[in-house]
CSV table of C-alpha atoms in Angstrom, one decimal:
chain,number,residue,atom,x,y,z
A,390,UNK,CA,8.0,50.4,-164.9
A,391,UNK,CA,11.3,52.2,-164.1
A,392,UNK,CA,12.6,52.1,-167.8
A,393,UNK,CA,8.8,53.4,-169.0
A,394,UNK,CA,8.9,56.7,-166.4
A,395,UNK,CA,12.3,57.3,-167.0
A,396,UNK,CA,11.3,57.5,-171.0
A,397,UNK,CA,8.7,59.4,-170.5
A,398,UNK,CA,10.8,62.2,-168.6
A,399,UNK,CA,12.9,62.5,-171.3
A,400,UNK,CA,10.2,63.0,-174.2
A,401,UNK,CA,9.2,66.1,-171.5
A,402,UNK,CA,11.9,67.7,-171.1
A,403,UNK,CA,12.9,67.0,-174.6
A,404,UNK,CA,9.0,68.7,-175.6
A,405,UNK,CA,9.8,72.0,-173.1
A,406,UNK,CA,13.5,72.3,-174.9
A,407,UNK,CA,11.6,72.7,-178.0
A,408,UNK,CA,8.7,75.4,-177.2
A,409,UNK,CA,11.0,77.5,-174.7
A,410,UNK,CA,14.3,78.3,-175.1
A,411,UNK,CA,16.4,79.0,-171.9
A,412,UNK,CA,19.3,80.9,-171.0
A,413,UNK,CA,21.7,80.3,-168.3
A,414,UNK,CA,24.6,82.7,-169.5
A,415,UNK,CA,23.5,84.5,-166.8
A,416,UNK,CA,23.6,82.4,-163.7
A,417,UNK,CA,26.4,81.2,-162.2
A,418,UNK,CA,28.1,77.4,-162.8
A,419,UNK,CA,27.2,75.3,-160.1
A,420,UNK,CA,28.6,71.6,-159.4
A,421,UNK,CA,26.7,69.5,-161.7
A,422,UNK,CA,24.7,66.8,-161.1
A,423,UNK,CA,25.3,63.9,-164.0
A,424,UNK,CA,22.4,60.7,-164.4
A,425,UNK,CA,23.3,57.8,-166.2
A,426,UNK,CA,20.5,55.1,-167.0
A,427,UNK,CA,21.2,52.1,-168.8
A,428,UNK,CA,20.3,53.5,-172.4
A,429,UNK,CA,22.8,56.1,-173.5
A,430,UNK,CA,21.4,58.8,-173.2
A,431,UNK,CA,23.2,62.0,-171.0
A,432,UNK,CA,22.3,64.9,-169.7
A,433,UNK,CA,23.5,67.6,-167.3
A,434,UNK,CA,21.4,70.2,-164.4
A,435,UNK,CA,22.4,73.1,-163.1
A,436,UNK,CA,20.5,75.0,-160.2
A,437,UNK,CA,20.3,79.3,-159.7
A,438,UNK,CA,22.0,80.4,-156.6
A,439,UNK,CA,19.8,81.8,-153.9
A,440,UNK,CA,18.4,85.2,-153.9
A,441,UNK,CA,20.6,87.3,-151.6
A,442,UNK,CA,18.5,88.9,-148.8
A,443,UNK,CA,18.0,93.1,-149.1
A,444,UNK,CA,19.5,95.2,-147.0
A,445,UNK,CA,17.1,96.9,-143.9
A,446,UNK,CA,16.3,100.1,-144.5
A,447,UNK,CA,17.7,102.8,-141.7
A,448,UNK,CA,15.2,104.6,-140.2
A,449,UNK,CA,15.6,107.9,-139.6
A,450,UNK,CA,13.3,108.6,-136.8
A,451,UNK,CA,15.6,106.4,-134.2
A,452,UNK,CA,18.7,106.1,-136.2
A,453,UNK,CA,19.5,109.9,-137.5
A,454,UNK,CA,23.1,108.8,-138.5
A,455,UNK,CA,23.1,105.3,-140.0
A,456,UNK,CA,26.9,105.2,-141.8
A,457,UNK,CA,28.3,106.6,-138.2
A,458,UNK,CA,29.1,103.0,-137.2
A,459,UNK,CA,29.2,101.3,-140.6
A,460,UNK,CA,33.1,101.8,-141.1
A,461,UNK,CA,34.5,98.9,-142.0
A,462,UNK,CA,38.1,100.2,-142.3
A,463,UNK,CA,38.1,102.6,-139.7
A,464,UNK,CA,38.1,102.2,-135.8
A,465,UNK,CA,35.6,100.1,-133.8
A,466,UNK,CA,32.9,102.4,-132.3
A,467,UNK,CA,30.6,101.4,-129.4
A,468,UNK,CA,27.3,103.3,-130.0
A,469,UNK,CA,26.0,104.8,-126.4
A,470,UNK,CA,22.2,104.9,-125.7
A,471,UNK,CA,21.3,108.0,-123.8
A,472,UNK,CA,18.3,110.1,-122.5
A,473,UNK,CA,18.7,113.6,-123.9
A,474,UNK,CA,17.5,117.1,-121.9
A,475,UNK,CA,14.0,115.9,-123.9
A,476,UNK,CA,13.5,112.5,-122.1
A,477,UNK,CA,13.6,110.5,-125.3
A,478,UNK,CA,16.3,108.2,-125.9
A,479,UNK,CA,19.3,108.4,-128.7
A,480,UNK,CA,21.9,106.9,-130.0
A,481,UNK,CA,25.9,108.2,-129.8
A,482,UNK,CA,29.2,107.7,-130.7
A,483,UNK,CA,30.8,109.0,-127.5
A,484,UNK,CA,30.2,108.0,-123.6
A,485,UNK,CA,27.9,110.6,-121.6
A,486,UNK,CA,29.5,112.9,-119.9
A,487,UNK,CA,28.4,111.7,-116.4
A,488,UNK,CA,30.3,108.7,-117.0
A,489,UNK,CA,33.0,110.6,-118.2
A,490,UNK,CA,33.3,112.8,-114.9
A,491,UNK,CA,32.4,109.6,-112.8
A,492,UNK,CA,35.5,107.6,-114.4
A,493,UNK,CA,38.2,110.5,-113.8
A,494,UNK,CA,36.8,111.4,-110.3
A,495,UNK,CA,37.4,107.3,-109.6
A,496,UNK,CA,41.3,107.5,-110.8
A,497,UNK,CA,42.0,110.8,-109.0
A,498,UNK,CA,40.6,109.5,-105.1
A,499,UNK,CA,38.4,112.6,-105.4
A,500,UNK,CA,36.8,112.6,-101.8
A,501,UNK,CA,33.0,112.8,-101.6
A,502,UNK,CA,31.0,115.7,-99.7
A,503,UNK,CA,31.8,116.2,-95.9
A,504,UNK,CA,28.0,116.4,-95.2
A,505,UNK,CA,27.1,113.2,-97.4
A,506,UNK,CA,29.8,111.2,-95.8
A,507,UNK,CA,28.0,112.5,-92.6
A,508,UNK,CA,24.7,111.4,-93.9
A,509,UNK,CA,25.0,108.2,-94.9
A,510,UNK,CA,27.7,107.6,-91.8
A,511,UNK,CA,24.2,108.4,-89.7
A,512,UNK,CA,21.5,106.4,-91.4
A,513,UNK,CA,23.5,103.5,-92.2
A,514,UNK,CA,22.9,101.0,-89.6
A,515,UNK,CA,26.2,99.1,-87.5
A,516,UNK,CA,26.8,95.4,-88.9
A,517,UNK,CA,26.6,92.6,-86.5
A,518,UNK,CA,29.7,90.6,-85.9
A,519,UNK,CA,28.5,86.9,-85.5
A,520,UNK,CA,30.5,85.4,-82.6
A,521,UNK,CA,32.2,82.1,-84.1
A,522,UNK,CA,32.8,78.9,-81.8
A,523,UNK,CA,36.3,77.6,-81.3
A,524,UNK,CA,36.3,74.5,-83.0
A,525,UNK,CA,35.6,71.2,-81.4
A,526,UNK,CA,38.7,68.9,-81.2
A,527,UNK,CA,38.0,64.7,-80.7
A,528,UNK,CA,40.2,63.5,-77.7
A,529,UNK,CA,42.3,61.5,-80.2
A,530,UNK,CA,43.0,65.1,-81.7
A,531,UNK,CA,43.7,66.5,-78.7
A,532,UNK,CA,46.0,64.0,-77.4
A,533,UNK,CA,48.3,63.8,-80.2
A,534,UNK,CA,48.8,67.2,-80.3
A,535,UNK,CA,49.6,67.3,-76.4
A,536,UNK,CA,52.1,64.5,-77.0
A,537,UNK,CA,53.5,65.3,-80.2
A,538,UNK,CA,53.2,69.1,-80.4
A,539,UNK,CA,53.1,70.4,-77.3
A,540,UNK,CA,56.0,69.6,-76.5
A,541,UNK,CA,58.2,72.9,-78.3
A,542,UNK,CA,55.7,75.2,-75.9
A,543,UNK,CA,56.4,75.9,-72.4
A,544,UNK,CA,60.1,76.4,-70.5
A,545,UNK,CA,63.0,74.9,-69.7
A,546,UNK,CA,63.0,72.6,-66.4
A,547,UNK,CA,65.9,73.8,-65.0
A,548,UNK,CA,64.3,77.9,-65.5
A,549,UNK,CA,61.0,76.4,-63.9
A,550,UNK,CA,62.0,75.1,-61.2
A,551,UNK,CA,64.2,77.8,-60.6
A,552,UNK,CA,61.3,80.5,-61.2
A,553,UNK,CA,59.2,78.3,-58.6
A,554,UNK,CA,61.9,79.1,-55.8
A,555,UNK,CA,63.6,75.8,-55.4
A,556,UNK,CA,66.6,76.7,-55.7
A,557,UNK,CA,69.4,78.6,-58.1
A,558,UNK,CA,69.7,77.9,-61.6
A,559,UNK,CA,72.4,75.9,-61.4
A,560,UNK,CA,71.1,73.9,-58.3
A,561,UNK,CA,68.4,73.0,-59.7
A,562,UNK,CA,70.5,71.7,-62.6
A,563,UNK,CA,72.3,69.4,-60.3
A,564,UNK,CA,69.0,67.8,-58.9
A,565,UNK,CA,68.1,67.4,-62.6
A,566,UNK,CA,71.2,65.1,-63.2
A,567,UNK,CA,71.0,63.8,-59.9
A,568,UNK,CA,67.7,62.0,-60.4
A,569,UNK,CA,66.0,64.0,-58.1
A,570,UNK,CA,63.1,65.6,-61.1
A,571,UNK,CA,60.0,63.4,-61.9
A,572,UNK,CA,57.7,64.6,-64.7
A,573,UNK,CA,54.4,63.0,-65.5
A,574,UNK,CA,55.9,59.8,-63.3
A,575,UNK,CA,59.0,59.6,-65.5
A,576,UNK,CA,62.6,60.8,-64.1
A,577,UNK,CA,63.5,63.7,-65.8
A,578,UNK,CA,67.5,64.1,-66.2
A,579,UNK,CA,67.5,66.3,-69.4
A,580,UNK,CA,67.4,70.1,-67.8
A,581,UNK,CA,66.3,71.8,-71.4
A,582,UNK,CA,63.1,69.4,-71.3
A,583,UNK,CA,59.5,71.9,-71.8
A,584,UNK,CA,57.6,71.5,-69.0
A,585,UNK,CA,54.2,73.7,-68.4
A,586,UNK,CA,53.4,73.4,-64.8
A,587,UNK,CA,50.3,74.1,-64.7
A,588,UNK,CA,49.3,70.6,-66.6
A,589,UNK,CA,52.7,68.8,-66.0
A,590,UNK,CA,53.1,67.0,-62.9
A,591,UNK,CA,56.6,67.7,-61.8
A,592,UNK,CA,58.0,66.1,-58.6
A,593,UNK,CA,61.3,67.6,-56.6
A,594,UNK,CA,62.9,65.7,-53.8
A,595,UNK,CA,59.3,64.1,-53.3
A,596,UNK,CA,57.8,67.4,-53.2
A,597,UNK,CA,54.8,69.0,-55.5
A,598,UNK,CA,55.9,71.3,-57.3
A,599,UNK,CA,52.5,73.7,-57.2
A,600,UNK,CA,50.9,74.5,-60.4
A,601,UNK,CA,50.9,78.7,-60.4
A,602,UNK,CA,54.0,80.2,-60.5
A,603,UNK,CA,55.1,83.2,-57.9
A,604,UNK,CA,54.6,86.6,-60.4
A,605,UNK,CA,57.7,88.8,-61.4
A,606,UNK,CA,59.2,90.8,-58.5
A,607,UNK,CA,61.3,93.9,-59.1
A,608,UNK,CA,62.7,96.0,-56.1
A,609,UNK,CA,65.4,98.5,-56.0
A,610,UNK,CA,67.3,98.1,-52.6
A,611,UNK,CA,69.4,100.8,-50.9
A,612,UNK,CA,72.4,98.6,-50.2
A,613,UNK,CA,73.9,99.5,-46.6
A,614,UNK,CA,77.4,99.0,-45.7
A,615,UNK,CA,78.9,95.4,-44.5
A,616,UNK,CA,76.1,93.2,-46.6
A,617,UNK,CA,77.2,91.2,-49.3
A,618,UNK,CA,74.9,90.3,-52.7
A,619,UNK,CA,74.6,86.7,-52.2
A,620,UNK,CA,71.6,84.3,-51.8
A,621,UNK,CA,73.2,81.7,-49.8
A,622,UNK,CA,71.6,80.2,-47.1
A,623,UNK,CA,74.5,79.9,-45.2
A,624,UNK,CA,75.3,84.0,-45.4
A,625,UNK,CA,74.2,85.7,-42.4
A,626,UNK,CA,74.8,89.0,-43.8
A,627,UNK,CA,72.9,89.2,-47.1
A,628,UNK,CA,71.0,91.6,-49.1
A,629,UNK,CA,68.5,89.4,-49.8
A,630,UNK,CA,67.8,89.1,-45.7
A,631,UNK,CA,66.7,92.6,-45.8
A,632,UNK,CA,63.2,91.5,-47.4
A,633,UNK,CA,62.6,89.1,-45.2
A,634,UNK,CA,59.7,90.9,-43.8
A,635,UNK,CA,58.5,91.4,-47.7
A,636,UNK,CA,59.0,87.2,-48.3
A,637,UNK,CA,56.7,86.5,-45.0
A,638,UNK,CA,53.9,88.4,-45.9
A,639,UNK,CA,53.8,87.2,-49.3
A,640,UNK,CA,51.9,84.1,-48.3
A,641,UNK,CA,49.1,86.5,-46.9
A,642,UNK,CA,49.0,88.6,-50.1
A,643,UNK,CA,49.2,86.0,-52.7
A,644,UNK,CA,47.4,82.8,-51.1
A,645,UNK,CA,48.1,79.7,-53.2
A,646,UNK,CA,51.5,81.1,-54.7
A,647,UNK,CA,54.9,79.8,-53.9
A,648,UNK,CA,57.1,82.1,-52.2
A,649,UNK,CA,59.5,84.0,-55.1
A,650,UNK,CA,63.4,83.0,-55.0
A,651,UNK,CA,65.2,86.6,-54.9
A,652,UNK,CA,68.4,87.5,-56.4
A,653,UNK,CA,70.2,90.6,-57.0
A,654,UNK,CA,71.1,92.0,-60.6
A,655,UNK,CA,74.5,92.2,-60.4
A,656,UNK,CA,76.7,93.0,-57.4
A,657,UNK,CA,78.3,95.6,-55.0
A,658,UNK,CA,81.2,94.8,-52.8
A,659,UNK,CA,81.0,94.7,-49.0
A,660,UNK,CA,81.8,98.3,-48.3
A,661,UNK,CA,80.0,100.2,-51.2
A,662,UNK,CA,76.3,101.0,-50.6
A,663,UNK,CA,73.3,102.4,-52.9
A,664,UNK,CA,71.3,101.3,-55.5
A,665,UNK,CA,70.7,98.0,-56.4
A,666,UNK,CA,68.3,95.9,-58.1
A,667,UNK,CA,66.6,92.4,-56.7
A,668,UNK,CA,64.4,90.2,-58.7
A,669,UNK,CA,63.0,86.8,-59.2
A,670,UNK,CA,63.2,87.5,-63.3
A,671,UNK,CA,66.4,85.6,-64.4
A,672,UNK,CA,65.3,87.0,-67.6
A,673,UNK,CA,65.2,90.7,-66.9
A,674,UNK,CA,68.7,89.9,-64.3
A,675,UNK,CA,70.7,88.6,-67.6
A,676,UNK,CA,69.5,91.9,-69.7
A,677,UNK,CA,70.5,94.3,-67.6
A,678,UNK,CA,73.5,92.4,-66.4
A,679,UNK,CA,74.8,92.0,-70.1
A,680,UNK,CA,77.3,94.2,-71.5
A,681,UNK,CA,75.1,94.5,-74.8
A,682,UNK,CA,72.8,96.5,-72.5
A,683,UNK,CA,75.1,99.3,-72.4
A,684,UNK,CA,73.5,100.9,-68.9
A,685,UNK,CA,75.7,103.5,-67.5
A,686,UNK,CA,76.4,103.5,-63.5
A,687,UNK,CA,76.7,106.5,-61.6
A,688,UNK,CA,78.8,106.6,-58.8
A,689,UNK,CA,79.6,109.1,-55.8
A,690,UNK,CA,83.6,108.6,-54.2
A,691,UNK,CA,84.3,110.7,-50.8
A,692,UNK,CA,88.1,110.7,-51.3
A,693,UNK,CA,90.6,111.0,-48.1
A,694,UNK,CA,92.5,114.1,-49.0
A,695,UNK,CA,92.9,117.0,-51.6
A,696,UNK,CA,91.9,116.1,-55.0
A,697,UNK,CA,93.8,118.1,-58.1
A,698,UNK,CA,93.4,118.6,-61.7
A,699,UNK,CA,95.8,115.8,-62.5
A,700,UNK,CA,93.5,113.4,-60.4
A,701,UNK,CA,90.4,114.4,-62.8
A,702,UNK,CA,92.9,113.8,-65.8
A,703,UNK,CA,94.3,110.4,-64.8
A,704,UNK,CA,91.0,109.2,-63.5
A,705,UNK,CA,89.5,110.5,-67.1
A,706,UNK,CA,92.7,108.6,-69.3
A,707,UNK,CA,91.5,104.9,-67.8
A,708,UNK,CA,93.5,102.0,-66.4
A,709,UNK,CA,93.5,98.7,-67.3
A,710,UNK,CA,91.7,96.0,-65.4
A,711,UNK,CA,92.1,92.0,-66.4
A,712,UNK,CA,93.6,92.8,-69.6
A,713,UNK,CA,90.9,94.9,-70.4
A,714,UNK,CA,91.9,99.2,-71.0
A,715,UNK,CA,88.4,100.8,-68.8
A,716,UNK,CA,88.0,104.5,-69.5
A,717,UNK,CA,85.2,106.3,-67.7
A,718,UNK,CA,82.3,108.2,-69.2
A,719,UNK,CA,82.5,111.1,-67.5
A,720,UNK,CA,84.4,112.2,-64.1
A,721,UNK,CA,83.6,115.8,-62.1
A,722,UNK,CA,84.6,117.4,-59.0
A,723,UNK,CA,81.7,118.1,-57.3
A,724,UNK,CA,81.3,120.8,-55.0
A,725,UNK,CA,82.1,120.8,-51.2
A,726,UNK,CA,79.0,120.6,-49.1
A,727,UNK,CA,78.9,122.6,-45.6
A,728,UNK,CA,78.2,119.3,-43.7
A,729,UNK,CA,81.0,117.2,-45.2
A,730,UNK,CA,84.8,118.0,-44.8
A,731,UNK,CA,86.0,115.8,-47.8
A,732,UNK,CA,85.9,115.7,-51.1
A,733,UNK,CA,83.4,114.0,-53.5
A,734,UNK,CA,83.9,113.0,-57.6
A,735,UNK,CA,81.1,111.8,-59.6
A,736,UNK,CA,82.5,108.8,-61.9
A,737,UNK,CA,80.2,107.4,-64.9
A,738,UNK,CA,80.7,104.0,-66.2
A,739,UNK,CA,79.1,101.6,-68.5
A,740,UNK,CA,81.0,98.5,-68.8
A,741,UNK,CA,81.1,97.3,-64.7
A,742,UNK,CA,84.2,95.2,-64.6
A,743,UNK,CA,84.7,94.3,-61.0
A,744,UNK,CA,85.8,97.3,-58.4
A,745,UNK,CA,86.2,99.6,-61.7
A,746,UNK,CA,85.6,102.2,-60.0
A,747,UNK,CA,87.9,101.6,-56.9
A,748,UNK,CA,91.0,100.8,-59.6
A,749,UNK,CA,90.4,104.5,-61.2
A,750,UNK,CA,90.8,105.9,-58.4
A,751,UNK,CA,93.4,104.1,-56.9
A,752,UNK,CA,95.8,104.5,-60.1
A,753,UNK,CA,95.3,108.2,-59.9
A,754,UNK,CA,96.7,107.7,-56.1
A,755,UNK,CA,93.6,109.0,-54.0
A,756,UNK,CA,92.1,106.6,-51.7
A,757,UNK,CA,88.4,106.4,-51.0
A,758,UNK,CA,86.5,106.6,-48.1
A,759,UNK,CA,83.6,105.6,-49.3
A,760,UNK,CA,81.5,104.7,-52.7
A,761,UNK,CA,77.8,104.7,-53.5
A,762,UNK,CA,76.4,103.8,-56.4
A,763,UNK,CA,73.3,106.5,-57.1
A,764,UNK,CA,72.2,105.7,-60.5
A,765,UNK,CA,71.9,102.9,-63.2
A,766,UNK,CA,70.7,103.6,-66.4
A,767,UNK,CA,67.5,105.9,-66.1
A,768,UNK,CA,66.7,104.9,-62.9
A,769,UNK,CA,67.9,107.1,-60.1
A,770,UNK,CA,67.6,105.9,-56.6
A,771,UNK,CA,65.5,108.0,-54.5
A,772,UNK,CA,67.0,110.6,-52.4
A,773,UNK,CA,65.0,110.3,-49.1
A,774,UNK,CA,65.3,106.1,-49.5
A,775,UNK,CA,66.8,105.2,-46.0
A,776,UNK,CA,70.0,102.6,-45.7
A,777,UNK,CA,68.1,98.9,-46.1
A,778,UNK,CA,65.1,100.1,-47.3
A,779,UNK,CA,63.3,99.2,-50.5
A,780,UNK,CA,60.8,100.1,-52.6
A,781,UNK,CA,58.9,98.6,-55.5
A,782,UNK,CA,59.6,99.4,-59.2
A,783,UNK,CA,57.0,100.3,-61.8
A,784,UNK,CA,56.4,99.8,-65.3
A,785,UNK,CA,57.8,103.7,-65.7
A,786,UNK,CA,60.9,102.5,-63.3
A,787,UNK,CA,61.3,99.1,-65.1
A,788,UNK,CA,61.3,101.3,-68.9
A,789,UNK,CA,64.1,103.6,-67.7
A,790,UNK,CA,66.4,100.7,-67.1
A,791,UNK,CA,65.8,99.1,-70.5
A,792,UNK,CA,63.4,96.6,-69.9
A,793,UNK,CA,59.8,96.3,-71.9
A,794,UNK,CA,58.0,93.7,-70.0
């Protein structure tokens, strides 16, 4: 049956070779396609290509330039749709020029109107700032980080007890290594250890130590004569006794608080008198008492005797003290007053090695009769401040000697 149709194709197309007679000069070669049967007879197809599609036709109602864009050499162009003055739409080769105007006033920061600012400033209504929970810790959490760390927060032992009033700095060091500091139930011997009172449980000599600390104190004392700057318990005539009346009403005025451990910021000898500064801030004490602090002293000498121009100049030329060359600031005659029959000089220094200011005056061969210091940095002690007497400082006070607290 296969051999029989196949036959018959043949005797066809052989038949439609005869009557029509078929050119394919014109078409292109395509890849043939060769049958074989089992007789011998060959024969070879070829098929046309397919009919290229025509071009669309511009029109030239919406498209009045139709080879603008078609550049195939030339740059690419981005055509720009646009309502005209007319309200109809149409199409451009360049960008409106609202954009234009809108893109150069963006670059140059061009500020908008005042009033429109102003207008939508007024009708725009004020966001609402949801208030966020803290997050919620499990105890686990919370307990490592208390143990682990918690521990770099807080102070040092030794500056807490100290702070608390128990004793100096370096006394309470000594009860440290002594065994005589339990924290949390554990002995304590280690005086750098972080502690935070108010959730540690710290134990001196069998004693509570309470959980709020006494706040910073700073008092500027006018030192009298005969009183040394000591905090010994054992010293009947120290400075820090003059605020005894201060230290038993403090109970009264701060219920709950320890009582603050007072110390004086720096020191004046026995027979010098004026200003001086008393704290419970070891802190603000080692900043002021530092020679990187740089605080000048004022002081007033009442010399025995006449006082020459050579005086001023060997005062002014410095001596040396330890091993250490001291030249003053500044040093000035000041001028006879009609109550006092002796002399007075005004010596500025800044370094405060001990009785500088005697030594100057001694190696210029006058001898003092007295010394009172009257200034230390920008604080000046009040003038109408009585011998003993005291007075609060203030944030003002506390910025003119230095200290930001």
């Amino acid at each position: 049956m296969g051999a029989t149709t196949g036959i018959g194709a043949l005797s066809l197309i052989h038949c439609f070779s005869k009557s029509h007679t078929l050119s394919f000069a014109s078409f292109r070669t395509l890849p043939r396609l060769t049958c074989s049967f089992s007789s011998s007879i060959n024969f070879n197809i070829s098929f046309a290509p397919p009919k290229s599609k025509p071009k669309p036709k511009p029109n030239p109602d919406f498209d009045p330039q139709p080879d603008v864009f078609s550049q195939p050499d030339g740059p690419l162009l981005i055509p720009w749709i646009v309502r005209g003055e007319d309200g109809n739409l149409k199409l451009q080769s360049e960008p409106p020029p609202s954009l234009l105007k809108a893109i150069a006033t963006a670059q140059t920061g061009t500020k908008k109107d005042s009033n429109q600012t102003k207008t939508t400033a007024a009708t725009s209504k004020p966001q609402k700032i949801r208030a966020t929970a803290p997050p919620q810790h499990s105890k686990a959490a919370r307990r490592f980080y208390n143990q682990n760390i918690k521990e770099s927060s807080g102070a040092r032992l030794s500056k807490v007890l100290a702070a608390s009033g128990v004793a100096s700095r370096r006394s309470c060091e000594e009860l440290i290594f002594e065994g005589k500091v339990t924290v949390n139930g554990s002995m304590c011997t280690t005086p750098q250890t972080r502690v935070d009172p108010a959730k540690d449980v710290i134990y001196v000599n069998g004693n509570r130590l309470p959980k709020r600390q006494p706040q910073k104190v700073y008092l500027a004392l006018n030192k009298p004569k005969g009183y040394i700057c000591s905090s010994g318990e054992n010293e009947s005539k120290s400075v820090i006794s003059l605020f005894d009346d201060f230290l038993k009403t403090w109970g009264k005025k701060h219920p709950g608080v320890p009582t603050p451990r007072l110390f004086t910021v720096g020191r004046l000898d026995v027979a010098t008198t004026g200003l001086i500064i008393v704290t419970n801030d070891g802190d603000f004490a080692q900043k002021l008492s530092h020679p990187s602090s740089n605080l000048s002293k004022e002081y007033i000498a009442t010399i025995d005797g006449s006082i020459y121009k050579r005086h001023l100049i060997t005062i002014s030329e410095g001596t040396t003290i330890e091993g250490v060359h001291c030249v003053p600031d500044a040093v000035e005659l000041l001028p006879r007053q009609a109550d006092m029959q002796r002399a007075r000089i005004r010596i500025v220094v800044h370094e405060g090695r001990k009785h500088e200011v005697r030594e100057l005056v001694k190696c210029a061969g006058l001898e003092i009769h007295s010394l009172k210091r009257v200034r230390i940095g920008g604080f000046r002690l009040p003038p109408d401040l009585g011998l003993g007497k005291y007075i609060e400082l203030n944030p003002t006070n506390l910025n003119a000697l230095g200290w930001k607290s």
